[in-house]
DNA sequence: CGTTTTTGACCAGCGC
DNA sequence: GCGCTGGTCAAAAACG
């Protein structure tokens, strides 16, 4: 039904355009007739001149169609013929040379579909299509083979064959992963991919990658387990950044709701990313009835408003002069699962849904326990927000500036983590987070604006290190 | 030829 | 018990 509706909408738009085109042509035709009448009244009617006028007439009409004859929909020619039924001597001799153009912009493919390179990314604008024709394509699963196929059909990617050939996944989060399964999950037409960490044969870390159903340019990554081996530097850098963020979230949540572990609602992370710049990151903690704490990384935020902690990384908009005003973030707070940046430039959003297992939320993260770092208890107690914010700022800045993927990507995410019990002292067997990351070289360009192809990146949230966490307060 | 991805099958947990 | 769903396995295919 969705597909049919969309097709219907497209046809409606097309019909509107054709009608408009027809009216325009009709007006021009009347003008031509008037001119012709005027000429007739001032010159002696002769056969030769009549033919000449006819020829001119045909030419004008033909030019006014403004479309190549080969692609003209039959309807148009019919219209023209009906207009010229008084001299139907077969004149399809439109020389098609320059002249007036009332082109519809959209090309008709042999199969009847509208050509403008459809872009599944709602935030992308086709440079060919009319804005009103840019409707969301139905969500669709994009296996690599299909992606490649679709890319081959397009012409915009011819200049980037390297990207097309690359089908293997390379998760740029500092670890190496091997895909071991794929499944269509309920509620999301995009398949969920399952990866194992291959840095160590015995590493139990798993991660799941799935496209956001709302914006398929966004990938949602969920980690589970703990690495039993050293992490690469790149992963460590991100870990230091994201663990701090996670710590803050967790701290806030646990501090305010120590006895209600399961009441920590699945946080929603939304992030906007730009194609080239990561502007900043900001953390806004507001919890009733306590005053809000706001940590500012320009244009981005992580907030734990009430029961819906939200992480927002707006990497597109320039930093407002004083965006530590909570209202700046209000648009992102309390969003159910998804929020979109209002960025006028290319942007996309992601929603990260927390996975809830049993009675506790889990997110896993590429946790690194090795060699001596033990997984932190489910609750981290952070008492000095100011100090932490500074640490976080430094860590984030360092990680962001040192890792190009941050700059090119978007993506990112969030989270929360959680313990599996509220009373503290639980088994703490699960700790994690979700984040957005990207599939390098696997991103179907048919789904993104070419200008956005560099936007994907990753922001990984790692569990806090021992230095940033304490045992549960209670 | 070794590694990785794909994909159908299998299994377990859960709700009805 | 049955069906649905999510996670994993493993053989085949694809890739480099």
GROMACS .gro file of C-alpha atoms (C1' of nucleotides) in nm:
model
  506
    1UNK     CA    1   0.000   0.000   0.000
    2UNK     CA    2   0.280   0.235   0.085
    3UNK     CA    3   0.447   0.179  -0.244
    4UNK     CA    4   0.124   0.221  -0.430
    5UNK     CA    5   0.047   0.540  -0.246
    6UNK     CA    6   0.382   0.677  -0.327
    7UNK     CA    7   0.347   0.587  -0.687
    8UNK     CA    8   0.010   0.752  -0.686
    9UNK     CA    9   0.156   1.066  -0.539
   10UNK     CA   10   0.426   1.071  -0.799
   11UNK     CA   11   0.175   1.030  -1.075
   12UNK     CA   12  -0.033   1.310  -0.932
   13UNK     CA   13   0.263   1.539  -0.930
   14UNK     CA   14   0.347   1.437  -1.279
   15UNK     CA   15  -0.006   1.499  -1.393
   16UNK     CA   16  -0.007   1.841  -1.230
   17UNK     CA   17   0.309   1.927  -1.408
   18UNK     CA   18   0.177   1.806  -1.737
   19UNK     CA   19  -0.140   2.005  -1.694
   20UNK     CA   20   0.064   2.310  -1.615
   21UNK     CA   21   0.277   2.247  -1.913
   22UNK     CA   22  -0.025   2.202  -2.129
   23UNK     CA   23  -0.177   2.529  -2.014
   24UNK     CA   24   0.142   2.708  -2.083
   25UNK     CA   25   0.158   2.559  -2.426
   26UNK     CA   26  -0.201   2.644  -2.489
   27UNK     CA   27  -0.137   3.006  -2.404
   28UNK     CA   28   0.157   3.015  -2.635
   29UNK     CA   29  -0.040   2.848  -2.907
   30UNK     CA   30  -0.313   3.109  -2.882
   31UNK     CA   31  -0.052   3.378  -2.905
   32UNK     CA   32   0.083   3.220  -3.217
   33UNK     CA   33  -0.262   3.198  -3.367
   34UNK     CA   34  -0.318   3.563  -3.296
   35UNK     CA   35   0.004   3.651  -3.465
   36UNK     CA   36  -0.087   3.436  -3.755
   37UNK     CA   37  -0.423   3.605  -3.786
   38UNK     CA   38  -0.254   3.939  -3.777
   39UNK     CA   39  -0.016   3.835  -4.050
   40UNK     CA   40  -0.296   3.704  -4.265
   41UNK     CA   41  -0.486   4.025  -4.236
   42UNK     CA   42  -0.188   4.228  -4.348
   43UNK     CA   43  -0.062   4.005  -4.628
   44UNK     CA   44  -0.219   3.851  -4.931
   45UNK     CA   45  -0.322   3.497  -4.859
   46UNK     CA   46  -0.107   3.280  -5.082
   47UNK     CA   47  -0.054   2.910  -5.075
   48UNK     CA   48   0.317   2.949  -5.043
   49UNK     CA   49   0.299   3.183  -4.753
   50UNK     CA   50   0.045   2.966  -4.588
   51UNK     CA   51   0.277   2.674  -4.597
   52UNK     CA   52   0.549   2.890  -4.464
   53UNK     CA   53   0.333   2.998  -4.178
   54UNK     CA   54   0.239   2.646  -4.113
   55UNK     CA   55   0.596   2.549  -4.098
   56UNK     CA   56   0.668   2.828  -3.860
   57UNK     CA   57   0.370   2.729  -3.663
   58UNK     CA   58   0.487   2.378  -3.635
   59UNK     CA   59   0.827   2.488  -3.539
   60UNK     CA   60   0.702   2.712  -3.269
   61UNK     CA   61   0.477   2.456  -3.127
   62UNK     CA   62   0.741   2.202  -3.142
   63UNK     CA   63   0.991   2.422  -2.969
   64UNK     CA   64   0.748   2.517  -2.706
   65UNK     CA   65   0.724   2.159  -2.603
   66UNK     CA   66   1.078   2.187  -2.499
   67UNK     CA   67   1.141   1.819  -2.476
   68UNK     CA   68   1.329   1.580  -2.682
   69UNK     CA   69   1.103   1.398  -2.917
   70UNK     CA   70   1.231   1.062  -2.818
   71UNK     CA   71   1.129   1.108  -2.464
   72UNK     CA   72   0.807   1.285  -2.518
   73UNK     CA   73   0.527   1.112  -2.349
   74UNK     CA   74   0.263   1.015  -2.598
   75UNK     CA   75   0.020   1.229  -2.412
   76UNK     CA   76   0.201   1.541  -2.511
   77UNK     CA   77   0.202   1.459  -2.872
   78UNK     CA   78  -0.162   1.382  -2.854
   79UNK     CA   79  -0.225   1.718  -2.706
   80UNK     CA   80  -0.033   1.884  -2.973
   81UNK     CA   81  -0.215   1.693  -3.243
   82UNK     CA   82  -0.548   1.781  -3.101
   83UNK     CA   83  -0.449   2.141  -3.116
   84UNK     CA   84  -0.348   2.115  -3.470
   85UNK     CA   85  -0.622   1.898  -3.598
   86UNK     CA   86  -0.689   2.148  -3.872
   87UNK     CA   87  -0.362   2.074  -4.039
   88UNK     CA   88  -0.284   1.722  -3.951
   89UNK     CA   89  -0.039   1.657  -4.225
   90UNK     CA   90   0.177   1.454  -3.997
   91UNK     CA   91   0.406   1.709  -3.880
   92UNK     CA   92   0.628   1.555  -3.628
   93UNK     CA   93   0.912   1.719  -3.786
   94UNK     CA   94   1.005   1.901  -3.478
   95UNK     CA   95   1.355   1.999  -3.532
   96UNK     CA   96   1.394   2.015  -3.163
   97UNK     CA   97   1.663   2.271  -3.184
   98UNK     CA   98   1.695   2.524  -2.913
   99UNK     CA   99   1.419   2.751  -2.825
  100UNK     CA  100   1.159   2.751  -2.562
  101UNK     CA  101   1.174   2.494  -2.297
  102UNK     CA  102   0.903   2.401  -2.063
  103UNK     CA  103   1.076   2.094  -1.953
  104UNK     CA  104   0.947   1.907  -1.658
  105UNK     CA  105   1.290   1.842  -1.533
  106UNK     CA  106   1.206   1.485  -1.480
  107UNK     CA  107   1.321   1.235  -1.728
  108UNK     CA  108   1.123   0.937  -1.825
  109UNK     CA  109   1.304   0.617  -1.815
  110UNK     CA  110   1.213   0.338  -2.047
  111UNK     CA  111   1.037   0.166  -1.765
  112UNK     CA  112   0.825   0.467  -1.704
  113UNK     CA  113   0.980   0.563  -1.377
  114UNK     CA  114   1.083   0.910  -1.299
  115UNK     CA  115   1.450   0.937  -1.329
  116UNK     CA  116   1.573   1.185  -1.076
  117UNK     CA  117   1.811   0.985  -0.876
  118UNK     CA  118   1.601   0.880  -0.596
  119UNK     CA  119   1.757   0.926  -0.272
  120UNK     CA  120   1.643   0.735   0.023
  121UNK     CA  121   1.786   0.983   0.253
  122UNK     CA  122   1.509   1.221   0.334
  123UNK     CA  123   1.754   1.488   0.421
  124UNK     CA  124   1.914   1.473   0.087
  125UNK     CA  125   1.798   1.681  -0.196
  126UNK     CA  126   1.818   1.562  -0.543
  127UNK     CA  127   1.981   1.802  -0.772
  128UNK     CA  128   1.766   1.681  -1.054
  129UNK     CA  129   1.427   1.633  -0.918
  130UNK     CA  130   1.180   1.889  -0.814
  131UNK     CA  131   1.147   1.933  -0.444
  132UNK     CA  132   0.790   1.824  -0.439
  133UNK     CA  133   0.888   1.505  -0.601
  134UNK     CA  134   1.133   1.420  -0.337
  135UNK     CA  135   0.936   1.183  -0.140
  136UNK     CA  136   1.074   0.925   0.082
  137UNK     CA  137   1.119   0.601  -0.085
  138UNK     CA  138   0.972   0.313   0.101
  139UNK     CA  139   1.215   0.174   0.339
  140UNK     CA  140   1.400  -0.097   0.175
  141UNK     CA  141   1.656  -0.350   0.254
  142UNK     CA  142   1.978  -0.287   0.079
  143UNK     CA  143   2.198  -0.587   0.055
  144UNK     CA  144   2.532  -0.502  -0.092
  145UNK     CA  145   2.455  -0.677  -0.413
  146UNK     CA  146   2.152  -0.466  -0.458
  147UNK     CA  147   2.339  -0.159  -0.362
  148UNK     CA  148   2.599  -0.225  -0.618
  149UNK     CA  149   2.336  -0.295  -0.870
  150UNK     CA  150   2.157   0.024  -0.802
  151UNK     CA  151   2.476   0.217  -0.811
  152UNK     CA  152   2.567   0.074  -1.140
  153UNK     CA  153   2.241   0.192  -1.277
  154UNK     CA  154   2.313   0.538  -1.167
  155UNK     CA  155   2.556   0.770  -1.327
  156UNK     CA  156   2.668   0.985  -1.044
  157UNK     CA  157   2.896   0.730  -0.901
  158UNK     CA  158   3.083   0.645  -1.211
  159UNK     CA  159   3.354   0.868  -1.093
  160UNK     CA  160   3.387   0.674  -0.776
  161UNK     CA  161   3.431   0.314  -0.876
  162UNK     CA  162   3.638   0.245  -0.573
  163UNK     CA  163   3.346   0.297  -0.349
  164UNK     CA  164   3.126   0.077  -0.552
  165UNK     CA  165   3.359  -0.210  -0.547
  166UNK     CA  166   3.406  -0.203  -0.179
  167UNK     CA  167   3.146  -0.422  -0.025
  168UNK     CA  168   3.319  -0.543   0.280
  169UNK     CA  169   3.250  -0.387   0.605
  170UNK     CA  170   3.513  -0.201   0.787
  171UNK     CA  171   3.390  -0.059   1.107
  172UNK     CA  172   3.597   0.234   1.193
  173UNK     CA  173   3.568   0.209   1.564
  174UNK     CA  174   3.914   0.083   1.624
  175UNK     CA  175   3.830  -0.281   1.630
  176UNK     CA  176   3.810  -0.547   1.365
  177UNK     CA  177   3.483  -0.721   1.319
  178UNK     CA  178   3.366  -1.023   1.138
  179UNK     CA  179   3.011  -1.055   1.030
  180UNK     CA  180   2.853  -1.377   1.137
  181UNK     CA  181   2.490  -1.323   1.074
  182UNK     CA  182   2.217  -1.103   0.948
  183UNK     CA  183   1.855  -1.088   1.038
  184UNK     CA  184   1.553  -0.883   0.961
  185UNK     CA  185   1.431  -0.741   1.285
  186UNK     CA  186   1.072  -0.662   1.350
  187UNK     CA  187   0.983  -0.300   1.311
  188UNK     CA  188   1.269  -0.220   1.087
  189UNK     CA  189   1.284  -0.321   0.724
  190UNK     CA  190   1.658  -0.294   0.730
  191UNK     CA  191   1.844  -0.608   0.820
  192UNK     CA  192   2.040  -0.621   1.140
  193UNK     CA  193   2.392  -0.743   1.102
  194UNK     CA  194   2.583  -0.929   1.370
  195UNK     CA  195   2.955  -0.889   1.413
  196UNK     CA  196   3.219  -1.045   1.629
  197UNK     CA  197   3.540  -0.888   1.733
  198UNK     CA  198   3.825  -1.056   1.552
  199UNK     CA  199   4.111  -0.887   1.725
  200UNK     CA  200   4.122  -1.187   1.945
  201UNK     CA  201   3.986  -1.530   1.862
  202UNK     CA  202   3.843  -1.558   2.205
  203UNK     CA  203   3.706  -1.209   2.232
  204UNK     CA  204   3.343  -1.236   2.331
  205UNK     CA  205   3.246  -0.891   2.214
  206UNK     CA  206   2.959  -0.878   1.973
  207UNK     CA  207   2.800  -0.591   1.803
  208UNK     CA  208   2.489  -0.535   1.605
  209UNK     CA  209   2.456  -0.288   1.325
  210UNK     CA  210   2.130  -0.176   1.185
  211UNK     CA  211   2.011   0.110   0.978
  212UNK     CA  212   1.773   0.348   1.137
  213UNK     CA  213   1.435   0.294   0.983
  214UNK     CA  214   1.368   0.665   0.989
  215UNK     CA  215   1.683   0.762   0.821
  216UNK     CA  216   1.865   0.487   0.649
  217UNK     CA  217   2.175   0.691   0.622
  218UNK     CA  218   2.215   0.632   0.988
  219UNK     CA  219   2.354   0.318   1.132
  220UNK     CA  220   2.279   0.206   1.480
  221UNK     CA  221   2.542   0.001   1.648
  222UNK     CA  222   2.498  -0.186   1.969
  223UNK     CA  223   2.789  -0.346   2.147
  224UNK     CA  224   2.779  -0.628   2.391
  225UNK     CA  225   3.049  -0.787   2.592
  226UNK     CA  226   3.396  -0.702   2.705
  227UNK     CA  227   3.714  -0.719   2.510
  228UNK     CA  228   3.966  -0.955   2.659
  229UNK     CA  229   4.252  -0.800   2.470
  230UNK     CA  230   4.410  -0.460   2.433
  231UNK     CA  231   4.225  -0.217   2.216
  232UNK     CA  232   4.391  -0.026   1.938
  233UNK     CA  233   4.478   0.334   2.003
  234UNK     CA  234   4.197   0.463   1.792
  235UNK     CA  235   3.950   0.264   1.990
  236UNK     CA  236   4.104   0.373   2.312
  237UNK     CA  237   4.079   0.737   2.218
  238UNK     CA  238   3.715   0.705   2.146
  239UNK     CA  239   3.669   0.505   2.457
  240UNK     CA  240   3.805   0.779   2.669
  241UNK     CA  241   3.566   1.023   2.518
  242UNK     CA  242   3.255   0.821   2.514
  243UNK     CA  243   3.304   0.658   2.844
  244UNK     CA  244   3.311   0.995   3.001
  245UNK     CA  245   2.991   1.088   2.832
  246UNK     CA  246   2.834   0.766   2.935
  247UNK     CA  247   2.957   0.816   3.284
  248UNK     CA  248   2.792   1.148   3.304
  249UNK     CA  249   2.469   1.014   3.182
  250UNK     CA  250   2.486   0.729   3.410
  251UNK     CA  251   2.588   0.936   3.699
  252UNK     CA  252   2.298   1.163   3.656
  253UNK     CA  253   2.057   0.887   3.616
  254UNK     CA  254   2.179   0.679   3.897
  255UNK     CA  255   2.204   0.970   4.128
  256UNK     CA  256   1.849   1.069   4.077
  257UNK     CA  257   1.700   0.731   4.052
  258UNK     CA  258   1.916   0.500   4.248
  259UNK     CA  259   1.640   0.273   4.346
  260UNK     CA  260   1.469   0.251   4.016
  261UNK     CA  261   1.706   0.089   3.781
  262UNK     CA  262   1.446  -0.014   3.537
  263UNK     CA  263   1.287   0.323   3.541
  264UNK     CA  264   1.570   0.458   3.350
  265UNK     CA  265   1.390   0.481   3.030
  266UNK     CA  266   1.560   0.394   2.719
  267UNK     CA  267   1.746   0.704   2.635
  268UNK     CA  268   1.711   0.844   2.297
  269UNK     CA  269   2.009   0.962   2.118
  270UNK     CA  270   1.974   1.179   1.826
  271UNK     CA  271   2.249   1.325   1.639
  272UNK     CA  272   2.299   1.537   1.346
  273UNK     CA  273   2.608   1.524   1.153
  274UNK     CA  274   2.765   1.732   0.895
  275UNK     CA  275   2.961   1.626   0.603
  276UNK     CA  276   3.281   1.777   0.705
  277UNK     CA  277   3.284   1.942   1.037
  278UNK     CA  278   3.233   1.839   1.385
  279UNK     CA  279   3.158   2.153   1.564
  280UNK     CA  280   3.127   2.059   1.916
  281UNK     CA  281   2.972   1.855   2.181
  282UNK     CA  282   2.762   1.967   2.465
  283UNK     CA  283   2.616   1.796   2.762
  284UNK     CA  284   2.310   1.918   2.930
  285UNK     CA  285   2.193   1.745   3.238
  286UNK     CA  286   1.867   1.854   3.367
  287UNK     CA  287   1.687   1.660   3.623
  288UNK     CA  288   1.393   1.762   3.821
  289UNK     CA  289   1.390   1.908   4.063
  290UNK     CA  290   1.756   1.976   4.061
  291UNK     CA  291   1.891   2.257   3.856
  292UNK     CA  292   2.027   2.163   3.522
  293UNK     CA  293   2.388   2.120   3.450
  294UNK     CA  294   2.506   2.209   3.116
  295UNK     CA  295   2.835   2.121   2.969
  296UNK     CA  296   2.903   2.288   2.652
  297UNK     CA  297   3.057   2.148   2.342
  298UNK     CA  298   2.916   2.387   2.090
  299UNK     CA  299   2.623   2.257   1.896
  300UNK     CA  300   2.594   1.922   2.049
  301UNK     CA  301   2.437   1.802   2.362
  302UNK     CA  302   2.366   1.511   2.580
  303UNK     CA  303   2.083   1.560   2.814
  304UNK     CA  304   1.902   1.348   3.060
  305UNK     CA  305   1.580   1.527   3.086
  306UNK     CA  306   1.350   1.348   3.314
  307UNK     CA  307   1.314   0.996   3.210
  308UNK     CA  308   1.428   1.047   2.859
  309UNK     CA  309   1.792   1.119   2.848
  310UNK     CA  310   1.885   1.253   2.515
  311UNK     CA  311   2.211   1.283   2.347
  312UNK     CA  312   2.229   1.529   2.071
  313UNK     CA  313   2.524   1.601   1.859
  314UNK     CA  314   2.442   1.877   1.627
  315UNK     CA  315   2.742   1.885   1.409
  316UNK     CA  316   2.600   2.101   1.145
  317UNK     CA  317   2.485   2.427   1.284
  318UNK     CA  318   2.725   2.696   1.376
  319UNK     CA  319   2.762   2.756   1.741
  320UNK     CA  320   2.515   3.000   1.875
  321UNK     CA  321   2.664   3.276   2.080
  322UNK     CA  322   2.521   3.149   2.404
  323UNK     CA  323   2.391   2.810   2.350
  324UNK     CA  324   2.426   2.707   2.702
  325UNK     CA  325   2.075   2.818   2.724
  326UNK     CA  326   1.881   2.503   2.786
  327UNK     CA  327   1.623   2.617   2.539
  328UNK     CA  328   1.873   2.561   2.272
  329UNK     CA  329   1.842   2.195   2.337
  330UNK     CA  330   1.481   2.187   2.413
  331UNK     CA  331   1.398   2.084   2.065
  332UNK     CA  332   1.584   1.764   2.119
  333UNK     CA  333   1.460   1.671   2.452
  334UNK     CA  334   1.190   1.427   2.530
  335UNK     CA  335   1.183   1.297   2.184
  336UNK     CA  336   1.044   0.952   2.170
  337UNK     CA  337   1.290   0.787   1.947
  338UNK     CA  338   1.388   1.020   1.681
  339UNK     CA  339   1.468   1.376   1.626
  340UNK     CA  340   1.586   1.561   1.331
  341UNK     CA  341   1.821   1.842   1.306
  342UNK     CA  342   1.690   2.154   1.154
  343UNK     CA  343   2.011   2.210   0.979
  344UNK     CA  344   1.963   2.365   0.647
  345UNK     CA  345   2.260   2.194   0.509
  346UNK     CA  346   2.301   1.827   0.475
  347UNK     CA  347   2.223   1.656   0.792
  348UNK     CA  348   2.076   1.344   0.918
  349UNK     CA  349   1.962   1.211   1.241
  350UNK     CA  350   1.976   0.889   1.410
  351UNK     CA  351   1.784   0.732   1.679
  352UNK     CA  352   1.934   0.487   1.909
  353UNK     CA  353   1.703   0.263   2.082
  354UNK     CA  354   1.820   0.099   2.389
  355UNK     CA  355   1.807  -0.264   2.401
  356UNK     CA  356   1.641  -0.396   2.703
  357UNK     CA  357   1.713  -0.738   2.815
  358UNK     CA  358   1.543  -0.897   3.103
  359UNK     CA  359   1.502  -0.634   3.365
  360UNK     CA  360   1.780  -0.416   3.263
  361UNK     CA  361   1.891  -0.218   2.974
  362UNK     CA  362   2.194  -0.340   2.804
  363UNK     CA  363   2.414  -0.191   2.579
  364UNK     CA  364   2.724  -0.331   2.530
  365UNK     CA  365   3.030  -0.158   2.437
  366UNK     CA  366   3.364  -0.255   2.319
  367UNK     CA  367   3.466  -0.272   2.673
  368UNK     CA  368   3.822  -0.319   2.742
  369UNK     CA  369   3.900  -0.498   3.058
  370UNK     CA  370   4.244  -0.582   2.960
  371UNK     CA  371   4.466  -0.630   3.136
  372UNK     CA  372   4.364  -0.494   3.468
  373UNK     CA  373   4.065  -0.280   3.402
  374UNK     CA  374   3.766  -0.446   3.541
  375UNK     CA  375   3.430  -0.377   3.415
  376UNK     CA  376   3.279  -0.104   3.611
  377UNK     CA  377   2.983  -0.172   3.821
  378UNK     CA  378   2.658  -0.079   3.670
  379UNK     CA  379   2.652   0.245   3.851
  380UNK     CA  380   2.906   0.513   3.838
  381UNK     CA  381   2.907   0.780   4.093
  382UNK     CA  382   3.038   1.103   3.967
  383UNK     CA  383   3.032   1.380   4.213
  384UNK     CA  384   3.237   1.650   4.056
  385UNK     CA  385   3.062   1.749   3.741
  386UNK     CA  386   3.281   2.043   3.679
  387UNK     CA  387   3.595   1.840   3.689
  388UNK     CA  388   3.441   1.575   3.481
  389UNK     CA  389   3.321   1.818   3.227
  390UNK     CA  390   3.670   1.944   3.183
  391UNK     CA  391   3.801   1.596   3.147
  392UNK     CA  392   3.528   1.514   2.909
  393UNK     CA  393   3.587   1.822   2.706
  394UNK     CA  394   3.952   1.749   2.674
  395UNK     CA  395   3.898   1.388   2.591
  396UNK     CA  396   3.632   1.464   2.337
  397UNK     CA  397   3.835   1.732   2.174
  398UNK     CA  398   4.134   1.511   2.155
  399UNK     CA  399   3.948   1.219   2.015
  400UNK     CA  400   3.759   1.426   1.771
  401UNK     CA  401   4.050   1.619   1.639
  402UNK     CA  402   4.273   1.319   1.618
  403UNK     CA  403   4.034   1.099   1.438
  404UNK     CA  404   3.928   1.203   1.091
  405UNK     CA  405   3.634   0.977   1.106
  406UNK     CA  406   3.478   1.202   1.356
  407UNK     CA  407   3.505   1.492   1.129
  408UNK     CA  408   3.364   1.313   0.834
  409UNK     CA  409   3.102   1.143   1.012
  410UNK     CA  410   2.813   1.185   1.167
  411UNK     CA  411   2.704   0.980   1.373
  412UNK     CA  412   2.708   0.926   1.690
  413UNK     CA  413   2.555   0.851   1.973
  414UNK     CA  414   2.481   0.775   2.283
  415UNK     CA  415   2.358   0.631   2.554
  416UNK     CA  416   2.316   0.526   2.873
  417UNK     CA  417   2.395   0.248   3.056
  418UNK     CA  418   2.261   0.064   3.304
  419UNK     CA  419   2.294  -0.174   3.561
  420UNK     CA  420   2.089  -0.472   3.593
  421UNK     CA  421   1.964  -0.391   3.932
  422UNK     CA  422   1.890  -0.086   4.124
  423UNK     CA  423   2.008  -0.180   4.460
  424UNK     CA  424   2.362  -0.179   4.353
  425UNK     CA  425   2.598  -0.461   4.379
  426UNK     CA  426   2.437  -0.650   4.099
  427UNK     CA  427   2.611  -0.883   3.870
  428UNK     CA  428   2.692  -0.607   3.637
  429UNK     CA  429   2.732  -0.854   3.367
  430UNK     CA  430   2.599  -0.629   3.107
  431UNK     CA  431   2.716  -0.288   3.040
  432UNK     CA  432   2.713  -0.113   2.721
  433UNK     CA  433   2.586   0.147   2.497
  434UNK     CA  434   2.472   0.201   2.156
  435UNK     CA  435   2.624   0.421   1.906
  436UNK     CA  436   2.608   0.505   1.551
  437UNK     CA  437   2.886   0.406   1.333
  438UNK     CA  438   2.936   0.347   0.975
  439UNK     CA  439   3.008   0.089   0.720
  440UNK     CA  440   3.298   0.213   0.533
  441UNK     CA  441   3.265   0.167   0.168
  442UNK     CA  442   2.942  -0.008   0.207
  443UNK     CA  443   2.722   0.286   0.225
  444UNK     CA  444   2.491   0.280  -0.068
  445UNK     CA  445   2.532   0.605  -0.239
  446UNK     CA  446   2.193   0.565  -0.386
  447UNK     CA  447   2.062   0.645  -0.048
  448UNK     CA  448   2.261   0.948   0.020
  449UNK     CA  449   2.328   1.266  -0.144
  450UNK     CA  450   2.667   1.255  -0.300
  451UNK     CA  451   2.755   1.548  -0.088
  452UNK     CA  452   2.687   1.349   0.216
  453UNK     CA  453   2.890   1.053   0.139
  454UNK     CA  454   3.159   1.152   0.371
  455UNK     CA  455   2.944   1.223   0.659
  456UNK     CA  456   2.938   0.897   0.828
  457UNK     CA  457   3.157   0.829   1.115
  458UNK     CA  458   3.140   0.687   1.450
  459UNK     CA  459   3.121   0.789   1.802
  460UNK     CA  460   3.164   0.509   2.039
  461UNK     CA  461   3.073   0.513   2.396
  462UNK     CA  462   3.291   0.309   2.612
  463UNK     CA  463   3.242   0.226   2.969
  464UNK     CA  464   3.413   0.450   3.209
  465UNK     CA  465   3.746   0.352   3.335
  466UNK     CA  466   3.809   0.285   3.696
  467UNK     CA  467   3.924   0.635   3.749
  468UNK     CA  468   3.593   0.772   3.645
  469UNK     CA  469   3.375   0.546   3.838
  470UNK     CA  470   3.311   0.433   4.181
  471UNK     CA  471   3.121   0.146   4.319
  472UNK     CA  472   2.754   0.195   4.361
  473UNK     CA  473   2.677   0.435   4.636
  474UNK     CA  474   2.442   0.198   4.791
  475DC     C1'  475   4.387  -2.002  -0.137
  476DG     C1'  476   4.273  -1.785   0.289
  477DT     C1'  477   3.944  -1.472   0.459
  478DT     C1'  478   3.504  -1.264   0.468
  479DT     C1'  479   3.021  -1.234   0.348
  480DT     C1'  480   2.585  -1.432   0.245
  481DT     C1'  481   2.196  -1.683   0.368
  482DG     C1'  482   1.902  -2.058   0.497
  483DA     C1'  483   1.852  -2.343   0.890
  484DC     C1'  484   1.846  -2.420   1.365
  485DC     C1'  485   1.767  -2.311   1.844
  486DA     C1'  486   1.600  -2.065   2.253
  487DG     C1'  487   1.304  -1.739   2.476
  488DC     C1'  488   0.866  -1.543   2.512
  489DG     C1'  489   0.372  -1.460   2.476
  490DC     C1'  490  -0.072  -1.639   2.378
  491DG     C1'  491   0.183  -2.654   2.236
  492DC     C1'  492   0.228  -2.323   1.882
  493DG     C1'  493   0.387  -1.931   1.654
  494DC     C1'  494   0.678  -1.538   1.651
  495DT     C1'  495   1.113  -1.328   1.707
  496DG     C1'  496   1.598  -1.271   1.781
  497DG     C1'  497   2.052  -1.473   1.783
  498DT     C1'  498   2.379  -1.805   1.608
  499DC     C1'  499   2.566  -2.165   1.308
  500DA     C1'  500   2.769  -2.329   0.903
  501DA     C1'  501   2.800  -2.436   0.414
  502DA     C1'  502   2.844  -2.198  -0.001
  503DA     C1'  503   2.975  -1.803  -0.245
  504DA     C1'  504   3.242  -1.401  -0.304
  505DC     C1'  505   3.636  -1.138  -0.241
  506DG     C1'  506   4.125  -1.000  -0.243
   0.00000   0.00000   0.00000
